[in-house]
Short mmCIF file of C-alpha atoms in Angstrom, two decimals:
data_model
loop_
_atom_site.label_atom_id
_atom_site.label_comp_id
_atom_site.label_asym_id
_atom_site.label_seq_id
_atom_site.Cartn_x
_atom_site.Cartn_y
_atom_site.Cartn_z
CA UNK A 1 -47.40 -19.90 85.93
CA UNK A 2 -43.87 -20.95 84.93
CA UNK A 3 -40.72 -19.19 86.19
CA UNK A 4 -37.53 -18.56 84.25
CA UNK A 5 -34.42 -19.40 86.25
CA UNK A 6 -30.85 -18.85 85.37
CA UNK A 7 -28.73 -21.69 86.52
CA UNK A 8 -24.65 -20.85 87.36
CA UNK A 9 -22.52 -23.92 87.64
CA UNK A 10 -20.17 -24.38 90.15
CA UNK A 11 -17.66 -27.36 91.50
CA UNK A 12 -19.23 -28.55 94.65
CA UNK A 13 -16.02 -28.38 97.07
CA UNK A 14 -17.50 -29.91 100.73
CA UNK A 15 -17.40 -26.97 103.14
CA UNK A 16 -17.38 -24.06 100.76
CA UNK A 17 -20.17 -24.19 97.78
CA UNK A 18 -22.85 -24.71 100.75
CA UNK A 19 -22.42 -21.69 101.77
CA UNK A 20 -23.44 -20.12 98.86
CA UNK A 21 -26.75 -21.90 98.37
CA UNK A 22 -28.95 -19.24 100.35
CA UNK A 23 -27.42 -16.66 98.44
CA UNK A 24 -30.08 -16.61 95.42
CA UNK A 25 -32.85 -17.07 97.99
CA UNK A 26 -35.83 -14.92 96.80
CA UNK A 27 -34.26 -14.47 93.17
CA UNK A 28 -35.00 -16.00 89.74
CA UNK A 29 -30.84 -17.11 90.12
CA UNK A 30 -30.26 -20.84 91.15
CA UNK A 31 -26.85 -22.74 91.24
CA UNK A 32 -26.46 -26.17 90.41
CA UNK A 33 -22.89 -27.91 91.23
CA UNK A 34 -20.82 -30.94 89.75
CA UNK A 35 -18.51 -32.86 90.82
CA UNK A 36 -14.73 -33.34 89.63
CA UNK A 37 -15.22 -37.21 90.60
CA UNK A 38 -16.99 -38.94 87.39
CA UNK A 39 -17.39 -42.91 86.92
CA UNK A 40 -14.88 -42.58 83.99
CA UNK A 41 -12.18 -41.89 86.96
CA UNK A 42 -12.85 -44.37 88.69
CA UNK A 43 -14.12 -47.39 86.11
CA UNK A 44 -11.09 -48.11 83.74
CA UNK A 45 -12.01 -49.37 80.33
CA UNK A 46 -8.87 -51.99 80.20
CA UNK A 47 -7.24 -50.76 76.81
CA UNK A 48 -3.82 -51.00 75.29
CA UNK A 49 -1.67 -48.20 77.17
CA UNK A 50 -0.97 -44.88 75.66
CA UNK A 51 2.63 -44.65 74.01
CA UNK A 52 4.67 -42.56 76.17
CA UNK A 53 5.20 -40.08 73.59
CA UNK A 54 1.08 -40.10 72.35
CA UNK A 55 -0.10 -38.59 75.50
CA UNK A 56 -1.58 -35.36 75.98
CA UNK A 57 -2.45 -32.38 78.51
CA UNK A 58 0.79 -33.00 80.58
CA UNK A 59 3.76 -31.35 82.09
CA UNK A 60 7.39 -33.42 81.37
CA UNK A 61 10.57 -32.76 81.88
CA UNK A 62 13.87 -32.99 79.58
CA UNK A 63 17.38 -33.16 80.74
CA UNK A 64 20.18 -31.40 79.28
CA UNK A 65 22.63 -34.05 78.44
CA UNK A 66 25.62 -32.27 79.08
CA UNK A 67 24.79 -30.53 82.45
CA UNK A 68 22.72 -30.14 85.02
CA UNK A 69 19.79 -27.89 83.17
CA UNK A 70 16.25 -29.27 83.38
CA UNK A 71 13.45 -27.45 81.07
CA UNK A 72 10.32 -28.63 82.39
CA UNK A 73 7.46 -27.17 79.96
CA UNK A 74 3.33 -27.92 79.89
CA UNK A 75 1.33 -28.83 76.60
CA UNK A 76 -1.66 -29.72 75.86
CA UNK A 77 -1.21 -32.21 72.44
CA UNK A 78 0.81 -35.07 72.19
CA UNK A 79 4.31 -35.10 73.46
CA UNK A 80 6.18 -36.70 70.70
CA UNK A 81 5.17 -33.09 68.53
CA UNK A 82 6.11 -30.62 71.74
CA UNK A 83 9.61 -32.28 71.63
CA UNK A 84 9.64 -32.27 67.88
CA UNK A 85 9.03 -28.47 67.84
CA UNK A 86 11.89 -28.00 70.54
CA UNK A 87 14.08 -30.06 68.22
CA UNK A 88 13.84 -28.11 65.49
CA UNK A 89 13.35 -25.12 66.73
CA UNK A 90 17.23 -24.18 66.01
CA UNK A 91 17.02 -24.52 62.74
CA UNK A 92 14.41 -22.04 62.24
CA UNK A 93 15.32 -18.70 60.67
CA UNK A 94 14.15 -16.52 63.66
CA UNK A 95 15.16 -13.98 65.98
CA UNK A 96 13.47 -15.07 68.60
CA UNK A 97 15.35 -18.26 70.14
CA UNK A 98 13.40 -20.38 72.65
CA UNK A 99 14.81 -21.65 76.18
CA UNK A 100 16.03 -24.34 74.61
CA UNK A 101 17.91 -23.45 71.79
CA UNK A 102 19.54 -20.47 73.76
CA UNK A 103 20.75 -23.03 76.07
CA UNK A 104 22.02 -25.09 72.99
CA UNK A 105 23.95 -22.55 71.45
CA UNK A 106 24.92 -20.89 74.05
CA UNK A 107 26.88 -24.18 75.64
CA UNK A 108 27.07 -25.79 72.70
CA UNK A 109 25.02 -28.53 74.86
CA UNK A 110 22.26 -30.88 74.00
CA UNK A 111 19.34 -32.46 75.53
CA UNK A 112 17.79 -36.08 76.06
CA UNK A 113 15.02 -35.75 73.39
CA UNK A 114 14.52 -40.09 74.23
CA UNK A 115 14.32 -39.66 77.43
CA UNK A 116 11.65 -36.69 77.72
CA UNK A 117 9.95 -37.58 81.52
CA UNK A 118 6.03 -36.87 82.21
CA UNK A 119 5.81 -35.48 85.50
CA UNK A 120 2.25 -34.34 85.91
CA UNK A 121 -1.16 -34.91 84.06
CA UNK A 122 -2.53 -31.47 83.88
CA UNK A 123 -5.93 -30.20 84.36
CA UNK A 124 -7.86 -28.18 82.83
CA UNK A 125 -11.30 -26.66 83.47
CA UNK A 126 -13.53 -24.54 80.88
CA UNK A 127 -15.20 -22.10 83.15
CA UNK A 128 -17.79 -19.20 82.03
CA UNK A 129 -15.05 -16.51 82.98
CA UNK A 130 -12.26 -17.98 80.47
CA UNK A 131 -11.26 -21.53 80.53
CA UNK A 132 -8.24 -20.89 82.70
CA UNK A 133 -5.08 -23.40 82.69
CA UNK A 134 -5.85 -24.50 85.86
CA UNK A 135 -2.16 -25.42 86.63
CA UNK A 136 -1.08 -22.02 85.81
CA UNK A 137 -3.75 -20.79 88.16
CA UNK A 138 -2.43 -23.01 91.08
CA UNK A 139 1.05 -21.82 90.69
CA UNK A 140 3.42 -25.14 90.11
CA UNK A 141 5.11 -23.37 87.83
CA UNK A 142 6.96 -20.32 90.53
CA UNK A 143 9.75 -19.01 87.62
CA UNK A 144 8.00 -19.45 83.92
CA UNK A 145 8.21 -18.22 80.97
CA UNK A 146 6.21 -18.07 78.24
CA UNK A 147 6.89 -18.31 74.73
CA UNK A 148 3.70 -17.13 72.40
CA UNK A 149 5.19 -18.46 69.33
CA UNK A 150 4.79 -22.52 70.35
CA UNK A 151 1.68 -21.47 72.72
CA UNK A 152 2.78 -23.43 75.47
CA UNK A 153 3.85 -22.76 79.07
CA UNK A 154 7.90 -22.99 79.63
CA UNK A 155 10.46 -22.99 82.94
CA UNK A 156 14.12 -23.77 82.45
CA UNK A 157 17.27 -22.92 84.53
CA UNK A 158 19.86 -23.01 81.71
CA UNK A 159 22.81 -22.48 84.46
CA UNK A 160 21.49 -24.91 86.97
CA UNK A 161 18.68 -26.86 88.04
CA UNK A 162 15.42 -25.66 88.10
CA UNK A 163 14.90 -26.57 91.88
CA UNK A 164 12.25 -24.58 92.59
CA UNK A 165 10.15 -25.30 89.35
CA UNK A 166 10.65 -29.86 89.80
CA UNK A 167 10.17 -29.10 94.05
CA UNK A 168 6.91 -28.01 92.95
CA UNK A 169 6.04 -30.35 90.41
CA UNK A 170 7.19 -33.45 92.31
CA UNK A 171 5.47 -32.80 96.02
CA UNK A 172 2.31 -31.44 95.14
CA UNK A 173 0.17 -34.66 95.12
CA UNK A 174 -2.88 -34.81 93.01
CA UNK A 175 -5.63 -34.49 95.56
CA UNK A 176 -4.41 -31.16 96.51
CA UNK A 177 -3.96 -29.91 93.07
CA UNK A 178 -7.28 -30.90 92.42
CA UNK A 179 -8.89 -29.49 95.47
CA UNK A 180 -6.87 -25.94 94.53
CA UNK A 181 -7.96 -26.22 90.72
CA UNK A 182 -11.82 -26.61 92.34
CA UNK A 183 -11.20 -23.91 94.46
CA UNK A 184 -10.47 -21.76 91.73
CA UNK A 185 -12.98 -22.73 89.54
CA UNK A 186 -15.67 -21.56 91.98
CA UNK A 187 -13.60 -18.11 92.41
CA UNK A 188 -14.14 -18.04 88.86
CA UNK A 189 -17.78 -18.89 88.70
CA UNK A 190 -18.58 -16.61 91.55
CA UNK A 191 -17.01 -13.90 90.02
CA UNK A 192 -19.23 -14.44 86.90
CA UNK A 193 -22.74 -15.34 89.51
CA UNK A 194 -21.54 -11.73 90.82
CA UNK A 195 -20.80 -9.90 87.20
CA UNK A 196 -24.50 -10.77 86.46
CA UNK A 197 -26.51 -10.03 89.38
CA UNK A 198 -28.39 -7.81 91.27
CA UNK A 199 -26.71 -5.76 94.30
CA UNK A 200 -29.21 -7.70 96.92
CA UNK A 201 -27.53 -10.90 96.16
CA UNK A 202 -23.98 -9.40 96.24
CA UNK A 203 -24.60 -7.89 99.87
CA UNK A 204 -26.13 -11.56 101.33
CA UNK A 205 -23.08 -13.26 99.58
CA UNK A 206 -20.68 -11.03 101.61
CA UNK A 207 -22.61 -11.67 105.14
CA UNK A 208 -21.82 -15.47 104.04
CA UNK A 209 -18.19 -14.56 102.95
#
């Protein structure tokens, strides 16, 4: 006699996705988990480095040259066409001015476009809820703004520094990021394990909650 089972995936965070595991107990549900640390973290192929300006899924940081504004912005392609897009971006015929080229005008000020800093390799997880930004979802960014037109993520203090926005980015070390981004991820999944399920499961997963 064969059973059909339907597997949910979640991150296996030490402490938490345990206590989920007796939750499908008696049901035709099962959860398998992975792990965010794979081989090809911790093996490293020696290659040629990345230009600075070819890498991808990263947040930087460019300095206004005339003052003390900092835009600090997220994208996942290459760097070297995010900048080239800011750049431009005053020349286009359009009522709708980004960040950057209000503070241009504006102050009739510039910015370091050879001197564009990485700051932070994002992360990003594809989850069966949405495929969330997982940097958005833990919160570096605490004043953004978002500019649908060049689909990426933006913060920028045009008057001062953005001290709140680099504090962020520069003392959040990678181990918690990634321990927040897995913590999320199962939120996510669980929501999804819940969306799906019978109400007998949902009441044993609250006695574990």
């Amino acid at each position: 006699m064969y059973h059909l089972y339907v597997y949910f995936t979640i991150p296996y965070v030490k402490g938490i996705s345990d206590s989920f595991r007796g939750i499908v107990n008696g049901t035709s549900d099962r959860i398998a988990y992975f792990s965010f640390n794979k081989l090809n973290d911790l093996i490293r192929v020696q290659k040629d480095p990345l230009p600075h300006t070819t890498k991808k899924n990263i947040v930087y940081e460019i300095q206004c040259s005339d003052c003390d504004a900092t835009y600090v912005g997220q994208t996942k392609r290459m760097l070297k066409t995010r900048v080239n897009e800011h750049h431009s971006h005053i020349r286009r015929n359009t009522s709708s001015r980004s960040v950057i080229t209000d503070h241009r005008l504006q102050h009739n000020h510039d910015f370091e476009w050879n001197n564009v800093k990485i700051m932070e390799k994002q992360i990003y997880s594809i989850t069966t809820d949405n495929g969330n930004n997982m940097i958005k979802a833990v919160e570096i960014f605490s004043n953004e703004n978002v500019d649908e037109s060049e689909e990426d993520e933006e913060a920028i203090n045009c008057e001062q520094l953005a001290e709140t926005v680099v504090e962020n980015l520069r003392f959040k070390e990678q181990n918690v990021i990634s321990v927040k981004c897995a913590a999320h991820t199962l939120q996510l999944a669980i929501k999804d394990f819940f969306r799906t399920t019978n109400t007998d499961v949902i009441d044993r997963a609250r006695q574990v909650v």
